[in-house]
Short mmCIF file of C-alpha atoms and ligand atoms in Angstrom, two decimals:
data_model
loop_
_atom_site.label_atom_id
_atom_site.label_comp_id
_atom_site.label_asym_id
_atom_site.label_seq_id
_atom_site.Cartn_x
_atom_site.Cartn_y
_atom_site.Cartn_z
CA UNK A 65 -31.43 -3.76 -9.26
CA UNK A 66 -28.26 -5.80 -9.50
CA UNK A 67 -30.16 -9.06 -9.31
CA UNK A 68 -32.23 -8.30 -12.43
CA UNK A 69 -29.17 -8.17 -14.63
CA UNK A 70 -28.39 -11.28 -16.68
CA UNK A 71 -25.76 -13.51 -15.12
CA UNK A 72 -22.49 -14.42 -16.82
CA UNK A 73 -22.58 -18.14 -17.35
CA UNK A 74 -19.47 -19.97 -16.18
CA UNK A 75 -18.70 -22.96 -18.36
CA UNK A 76 -16.38 -25.92 -18.06
CA UNK A 77 -12.72 -25.18 -18.97
CA UNK A 78 -12.10 -24.84 -22.70
CA UNK A 79 -8.69 -26.34 -23.51
CA UNK A 80 -7.94 -24.43 -26.74
CA UNK A 81 -7.65 -21.04 -25.08
CA UNK A 82 -6.34 -22.16 -21.68
CA UNK A 83 -2.84 -21.09 -22.62
CA UNK A 84 -1.87 -19.61 -19.30
CA UNK A 85 -3.37 -22.06 -16.78
CA UNK A 86 -1.01 -23.23 -14.08
CA UNK A 87 -1.50 -23.57 -10.34
CA UNK A 88 1.72 -21.59 -9.83
CA UNK A 89 0.57 -18.49 -11.69
CA UNK A 90 -1.18 -15.57 -9.99
CA UNK A 91 -4.95 -15.94 -10.16
CA UNK A 92 -5.40 -13.06 -12.59
CA UNK A 93 -3.21 -14.80 -15.16
CA UNK A 94 -5.21 -18.05 -14.99
CA UNK A 95 -7.66 -18.80 -17.76
CA UNK A 96 -10.19 -21.00 -15.97
CA UNK A 97 -13.95 -20.44 -15.61
CA UNK A 98 -14.44 -18.02 -18.48
CA UNK A 99 -17.93 -17.12 -19.61
CA UNK A 100 -19.05 -18.00 -23.13
CA UNK A 101 -19.26 -14.30 -23.96
CA UNK A 102 -15.58 -13.84 -23.15
CA UNK A 103 -14.58 -17.00 -24.99
CA UNK A 104 -16.34 -15.72 -28.10
CA UNK A 105 -14.80 -12.30 -27.71
CA UNK A 106 -11.32 -13.74 -27.24
CA UNK A 107 -11.64 -15.92 -30.30
CA UNK A 108 -12.39 -12.83 -32.37
CA UNK A 109 -9.34 -10.88 -31.17
CA UNK A 110 -5.79 -10.90 -32.56
CA UNK A 111 -3.30 -12.81 -30.39
CA UNK A 112 0.44 -12.79 -30.15
CA UNK A 113 2.88 -14.54 -27.84
CA UNK A 114 3.31 -12.07 -25.03
CA UNK A 115 -0.40 -11.09 -25.20
CA UNK A 116 -1.83 -7.59 -24.96
CA UNK A 117 -4.34 -8.74 -22.43
CA UNK A 118 -5.03 -11.84 -20.42
CA UNK A 119 -8.37 -13.48 -20.97
CA UNK A 120 -9.44 -13.46 -17.34
CA UNK A 121 -8.68 -9.77 -17.02
CA UNK A 122 -10.80 -9.18 -20.10
CA UNK A 123 -13.67 -10.92 -18.34
CA UNK A 124 -13.22 -8.47 -15.46
CA UNK A 125 -13.19 -5.51 -17.85
CA UNK A 126 -16.38 -6.51 -19.63
CA UNK A 127 -18.19 -7.24 -16.36
CA UNK A 128 -16.94 -3.94 -14.90
CA UNK A 129 -18.14 -1.96 -17.92
CA UNK A 130 -21.57 -3.55 -17.60
CA UNK A 131 -22.14 -3.58 -13.88
CA UNK A 132 -19.99 -0.95 -12.16
CA UNK A 133 -22.19 1.69 -10.52
CA UNK A 134 -20.19 4.90 -10.22
CA UNK A 135 -20.71 7.45 -7.47
CA UNK A 136 -20.25 11.16 -8.20
CA UNK A 137 -17.39 11.32 -5.74
CA UNK A 138 -15.45 8.28 -7.03
CA UNK A 139 -11.79 8.86 -7.83
CA UNK A 140 -10.10 6.76 -10.47
CA UNK A 141 -6.33 6.48 -10.64
CA UNK A 142 -5.18 5.52 -14.13
CA UNK A 143 -1.65 4.34 -14.82
CA UNK A 144 0.35 2.57 -17.41
CA UNK A 145 1.84 -0.60 -15.83
CA UNK A 146 5.05 -0.13 -13.82
CA UNK A 147 4.82 3.66 -13.82
CA UNK A 148 4.65 3.90 -10.01
CA UNK A 149 1.06 2.78 -9.40
CA UNK A 150 1.85 1.27 -5.99
CA UNK A 151 3.43 4.54 -4.85
CA UNK A 152 0.62 6.82 -6.02
CA UNK A 153 -2.02 4.44 -4.64
CA UNK A 154 -0.37 4.77 -1.24
CA UNK A 155 -0.12 8.56 -1.53
CA UNK A 156 -3.72 8.99 -2.67
CA UNK A 157 -5.07 6.68 0.03
CA UNK A 158 -3.09 8.51 2.71
CA UNK A 159 -4.10 11.91 1.30
CA UNK A 160 -7.82 11.39 0.87
CA UNK A 161 -8.26 9.49 4.16
CA UNK A 162 -5.96 11.58 6.32
CA UNK A 163 -8.76 12.71 8.62
CA UNK A 164 -9.86 9.11 9.20
CA UNK A 165 -6.45 7.85 10.25
CA UNK A 166 -4.80 10.51 12.38
CA UNK A 167 -2.83 7.99 14.44
CA UNK A 168 0.35 7.22 12.43
CA UNK A 169 1.03 3.91 14.20
CA UNK A 170 -2.42 2.56 13.28
CA UNK A 171 -2.37 3.59 9.63
CA UNK A 172 -3.82 0.87 7.31
CA UNK A 173 -0.86 1.33 4.96
CA UNK A 174 1.39 -0.17 7.63
CA UNK A 175 -0.40 -3.50 7.48
CA UNK A 176 -1.89 -3.62 3.97
CA UNK A 177 -0.26 -3.46 0.56
CA UNK A 178 -1.46 -0.35 -1.36
CA UNK A 179 -3.03 -2.61 -4.02
CA UNK A 180 -5.37 -4.02 -1.36
CA UNK A 181 -6.46 -0.57 -0.19
CA UNK A 182 -6.92 0.83 -3.72
CA UNK A 183 -7.95 -2.14 -5.87
CA UNK A 184 -7.79 -2.39 -9.62
CA UNK A 185 -11.42 -1.94 -10.60
CA UNK A 186 -11.44 -4.48 -13.41
CA UNK A 187 -9.68 -7.10 -11.25
CA UNK A 188 -12.49 -6.90 -8.70
CA UNK A 189 -14.89 -8.00 -11.41
CA UNK A 190 -12.96 -11.05 -12.55
CA UNK A 191 -14.66 -13.43 -10.15
CA UNK A 192 -17.88 -11.60 -9.45
CA UNK A 193 -20.29 -9.27 -11.22
CA UNK A 194 -21.07 -7.65 -7.90
CA UNK A 195 -17.92 -7.23 -5.87
CA UNK A 196 -18.48 -6.07 -2.31
CA UNK A 197 -17.49 -2.39 -2.05
CA UNK A 198 -19.57 -1.86 1.13
CA UNK A 199 -16.61 -1.34 3.41
CA UNK A 200 -15.11 1.40 1.19
CA UNK A 201 -14.91 4.88 2.68
CA UNK A 202 -16.10 7.83 0.57
CA UNK A 203 -14.78 9.16 -1.74
CA UNK A 204 -14.11 5.65 -3.03
CA UNK A 205 -10.68 5.20 -4.53
CA UNK A 206 -10.15 2.77 -7.40
CA UNK A 207 -7.45 2.31 -9.95
CA UNK A 208 -7.16 0.91 -13.42
CA UNK A 209 -4.51 0.41 -16.04
CA UNK A 210 -7.30 1.08 -18.51
CA UNK A 211 -7.58 3.99 -20.82
CA UNK A 212 -10.04 6.54 -18.10
CA UNK A 213 -8.48 10.55 -13.89
CA UNK A 214 -5.48 10.92 -12.04
CA UNK A 215 -3.09 9.63 -14.69
CA UNK A 216 0.49 8.63 -13.91
CA UNK A 217 3.11 8.08 -16.57
CA UNK A 218 6.82 7.32 -16.46
CA UNK A 219 9.63 7.50 -18.97
CA UNK A 220 9.18 4.53 -21.32
CA UNK A 221 12.69 3.12 -20.82
CA UNK A 222 12.37 2.84 -17.05
CA UNK A 223 8.82 1.62 -17.48
CA UNK A 224 10.01 -1.12 -19.82
CA UNK A 225 12.87 -2.24 -17.53
CA UNK A 226 10.54 -2.29 -14.53
CA UNK A 227 7.98 -4.31 -16.47
CA UNK A 228 10.61 -6.77 -17.65
CA UNK A 229 11.83 -7.43 -14.10
CA UNK A 230 8.27 -7.72 -12.82
CA UNK A 231 7.25 -10.16 -15.56
CA UNK A 232 10.30 -12.29 -14.86
CA UNK A 233 9.39 -12.52 -11.20
CA UNK A 234 5.91 -13.73 -12.07
CA UNK A 235 6.65 -16.15 -14.87
CA UNK A 236 7.70 -19.78 -14.60
CA UNK A 237 10.47 -20.14 -17.21
CA UNK A 238 10.05 -23.94 -17.42
CA UNK A 239 6.46 -23.62 -18.57
CA UNK A 240 6.55 -20.31 -20.35
CA UNK A 241 10.05 -20.23 -21.85
CA UNK A 242 12.68 -17.53 -21.47
CA UNK A 243 11.79 -13.87 -21.60
CA UNK A 244 14.96 -12.33 -22.99
CA UNK A 245 15.51 -8.61 -22.56
CA UNK A 246 15.97 -8.22 -26.32
CA UNK A 247 12.77 -10.03 -27.26
CA UNK A 248 10.74 -8.23 -24.61
CA UNK A 249 12.20 -4.89 -25.75
CA UNK A 250 11.31 -5.56 -29.35
CA UNK A 251 7.71 -6.30 -28.36
CA UNK A 252 7.47 -3.21 -26.17
CA UNK A 253 8.70 -1.07 -29.07
CA UNK A 254 6.10 -2.65 -31.35
CA UNK A 255 3.38 -1.91 -28.80
CA UNK A 256 2.83 -5.56 -27.87
CA UNK A 257 2.37 -5.00 -24.19
CA UNK A 258 -0.20 -5.46 -21.45
CA UNK A 259 -2.78 -2.69 -21.90
CA UNK A 260 -1.54 -1.85 -25.37
CA UNK A 261 1.10 0.45 -26.87
CA UNK A 262 2.81 2.77 -24.37
CA UNK A 263 2.59 5.88 -26.57
CA UNK A 264 -1.13 5.55 -27.27
CA UNK A 265 -1.89 4.96 -23.58
CA UNK A 266 0.03 8.06 -22.50
CA UNK A 267 -1.04 10.27 -25.37
CA UNK A 268 -4.75 9.61 -24.95
CA UNK A 269 -4.59 10.82 -21.33
CA UNK A 270 -2.28 13.71 -22.12
CA UNK A 271 -4.77 14.99 -24.71
CA UNK A 272 -7.67 14.44 -22.34
CA UNK A 273 -5.86 16.30 -19.56
CA UNK A 274 -5.46 19.29 -21.92
CA UNK A 275 -9.11 19.15 -22.99
CA UNK A 276 -10.53 18.60 -19.48
CA UNK A 277 -7.96 19.77 -16.97
CA UNK A 278 -10.61 19.87 -14.26
CA UNK A 279 -11.35 16.15 -14.77
CA UNK A 280 -7.99 14.65 -15.69
CA UNK A 281 -4.73 15.28 -13.84
CA UNK A 282 -1.62 14.11 -15.66
CA UNK A 283 1.32 13.30 -13.35
CA UNK A 284 4.82 12.02 -14.06
CA UNK A 285 6.84 9.62 -11.91
CA UNK A 286 9.95 11.70 -12.53
CA UNK A 287 8.24 14.88 -11.23
CA UNK A 288 7.06 13.01 -8.14
CA UNK A 289 10.65 11.98 -7.50
CA UNK A 290 12.08 15.43 -8.16
CA UNK A 291 9.57 17.63 -6.36
CA UNK A 292 7.28 15.39 -4.28
CA UNK A 293 5.82 18.20 -2.17
CA UNK A 294 4.84 20.32 -5.17
CA UNK A 295 3.19 17.34 -6.84
CA UNK A 296 1.39 16.23 -3.68
CA UNK A 297 -0.06 19.72 -3.17
CA UNK A 298 -1.17 19.76 -6.81
CA UNK A 299 -2.82 16.37 -6.31
CA UNK A 300 -4.57 17.49 -3.12
CA UNK A 301 -6.02 20.53 -4.89
CA UNK A 302 -7.15 18.47 -7.86
CA UNK A 303 -8.85 15.95 -5.55
CA UNK A 304 -10.62 18.73 -3.69
CA UNK A 305 -8.82 18.18 -0.38
CA UNK A 306 -6.11 20.87 -0.30
CA UNK A 307 -3.88 21.10 2.76
CA UNK A 308 -5.00 23.64 5.33
CA UNK A 309 -2.53 26.14 6.75
CA UNK A 310 -2.59 24.17 9.99
CA UNK A 311 -1.75 20.92 8.18
CA UNK A 312 1.08 22.63 6.34
CA UNK A 313 2.48 23.91 9.62
CA UNK A 314 2.11 20.53 11.34
CA UNK A 315 4.05 18.77 8.58
CA UNK A 316 1.19 16.64 7.17
CA UNK A 317 2.69 16.88 3.67
CA UNK A 318 5.96 15.32 4.83
CA UNK A 319 4.10 12.77 6.92
CA UNK A 320 2.23 11.45 3.86
CA UNK A 321 5.36 11.43 1.73
CA UNK A 322 7.34 9.57 4.40
CA UNK A 323 4.59 7.04 4.95
CA UNK A 324 4.42 6.35 1.20
CA UNK A 325 8.14 6.49 0.48
CA UNK A 326 9.83 3.56 -1.23
CA UNK A 327 12.03 2.91 1.80
CA UNK A 328 9.15 2.85 4.22
CA UNK A 329 6.68 0.78 2.18
CA UNK A 330 9.20 -1.71 0.83
CA UNK A 331 10.52 -2.47 4.34
CA UNK A 332 7.15 -3.12 5.94
CA UNK A 333 6.53 -6.70 6.98
CA UNK A 334 3.30 -6.81 4.96
CA UNK A 335 5.19 -5.92 1.78
CA UNK A 336 8.14 -8.22 2.44
CA UNK A 337 6.26 -11.40 3.33
CA UNK A 338 2.64 -11.32 2.19
CA UNK A 339 0.77 -11.82 -1.09
CA UNK A 340 -2.13 -10.04 -2.77
CA UNK A 341 -5.45 -11.91 -2.96
CA UNK A 342 -4.70 -12.29 -6.69
CA UNK A 343 -1.49 -14.20 -5.89
CA UNK A 344 1.39 -11.80 -6.58
CA UNK A 345 3.87 -11.41 -3.77
CA UNK A 346 3.69 -7.85 -2.40
CA UNK A 347 7.47 -7.50 -2.69
CA UNK A 348 7.25 -7.71 -6.51
CA UNK A 349 5.88 -4.16 -6.58
CA UNK A 350 9.03 -2.76 -4.99
CA UNK A 351 12.32 -3.11 -6.82
CA UNK A 352 14.55 0.00 -6.95
CA UNK A 353 12.16 2.92 -7.14
CA UNK A 354 14.65 5.19 -8.96
CA UNK A 355 14.62 7.20 -12.16
CA UNK A 356 17.09 6.26 -14.87
CA UNK A 357 17.67 2.62 -13.89
CA UNK A 358 17.12 1.66 -17.54
CA UNK A 359 20.63 3.01 -18.26
CA UNK A 360 21.96 0.02 -16.28
CA UNK A 361 20.08 -2.46 -18.46
CA UNK A 362 19.60 -1.20 -22.01
CA UNK A 363 22.38 -1.25 -24.59
CA UNK A 364 23.13 1.91 -26.58
CA UNK A 365 21.44 0.53 -29.72
CA UNK A 366 18.28 -0.22 -27.71
CA UNK A 367 18.17 3.35 -26.44
CA UNK A 368 18.71 4.59 -29.99
CA UNK A 369 15.82 2.48 -31.18
CA UNK A 370 13.33 3.61 -28.57
CA UNK A 371 14.05 7.34 -28.60
CA UNK A 372 12.80 8.01 -32.17
CA UNK A 373 9.67 5.91 -31.55
CA UNK A 374 8.85 7.92 -28.44
CA UNK A 375 9.72 11.22 -30.11
CA UNK A 376 7.64 10.47 -33.16
CA UNK A 377 4.65 9.52 -31.03
CA UNK A 378 4.78 12.21 -28.37
CA UNK A 379 6.60 15.23 -29.78
CA UNK A 380 3.70 16.60 -31.78
CA UNK A 381 1.81 17.06 -28.51
CA UNK A 382 4.54 18.85 -26.66
P1 PAP B 63 2.00 -2.04 -11.27
O1 PAP B 63 1.78 -1.35 -12.58
O2 PAP B 63 2.20 -3.53 -11.41
O3 PAP B 63 1.02 -1.67 -10.20
P2 PAP B 63 3.86 -0.05 -10.39
O4 PAP B 63 3.70 0.19 -8.92
O5 PAP B 63 3.24 0.93 -11.33
O6 PAP B 63 3.45 -1.53 -10.74
O7 PAP B 63 5.42 -0.01 -10.74
C1 PAP B 63 6.40 -0.55 -9.92
C2 PAP B 63 7.58 0.41 -9.95
O8 PAP B 63 7.34 1.49 -9.00
C3 PAP B 63 8.88 -0.27 -9.50
O9 PAP B 63 9.90 0.42 -10.21
P3 PAP B 63 11.36 -0.21 -10.50
O10 PAP B 63 11.13 -1.58 -11.06
O11 PAP B 63 12.01 0.74 -11.48
O12 PAP B 63 12.05 -0.20 -9.17
C4 PAP B 63 8.87 0.02 -8.01
O13 PAP B 63 10.13 -0.11 -7.40
C5 PAP B 63 8.39 1.47 -8.02
N1 PAP B 63 7.81 1.86 -6.72
C6 PAP B 63 6.98 1.15 -5.91
N2 PAP B 63 6.70 1.85 -4.80
C7 PAP B 63 7.37 3.02 -4.89
C8 PAP B 63 7.52 4.17 -4.02
N3 PAP B 63 6.90 4.22 -2.84
N4 PAP B 63 8.31 5.19 -4.44
C9 PAP B 63 8.94 5.16 -5.63
N5 PAP B 63 8.86 4.11 -6.50
C10 PAP B 63 8.09 3.05 -6.13
#
């Protein structure tokens, strides 16, 4: 069935939109080998320095929308960037597959970055219309930063500060210029951000979680920090794999939380020294892992600017 679908046609590089090509950048930020369809689409979209989306990712999104074959049991983790994706990927992988990996010393999370075990769906489609998902266990676990149902959000100030640090680690200042905190903050407040405005991203899932609570679970990074056990139990029930009394007694809840803790994951050799297939160093996904770190970075007037924007956007929905 796959083979009957029309192929995307890779063309020679097109210089006028190859704004992000550099051998030093992670693969997903490179703009080479785009199909004509994506080139046409990109030319029709608004652009701004700082981009809302990279062109190659867009190619992955379009291919994913066309060719992804969902299974009834698939689980999709949706996050806004820098909200704790790496953490929740680890937790969900450990939770859903706990029967498969009973031996703690042989757990795949000890030797693989969580982004490898729970890939971003659209990223898998950047280089191929038919990525190989054959070695996935069921239920298959994918993630996306795209709007669709475990959703994770984080307070916008910490999210912004985390994103700013992350972007600075990835970018090459000589080629791409400085990324000042002030300029980046201004863009974030105006909604110029990877995957679009923060408030719209969060609000769309919040509303959906109220409309379809059985299909969309809305989690918050801050709640996971404050009451990890409560949140993990909630997640296990939502995903249809609640903890048995025996597991509760044996400490499986703590085991998963310890395995996926910031201290454990960030100190693993795989996360200190290795890179993702897409080029980012695994260590870039672990910085401080705290709530409220934005207070150490944002000036009072910045906080005053963001609060009303957030309030105006989110307050009406509780
Ligand atoms: P992504 O959107 O690029 O996948 P994501 O994992 O959502 O990144 O966000 C990274 C943030 O989660 C970092 O926050 P910080 O910059 O404020 O420190 C990172 O430290 C934090 N993080 C990663 N793993 C964990 C974890 N196991 N526990 C708590 N926080 C974590």
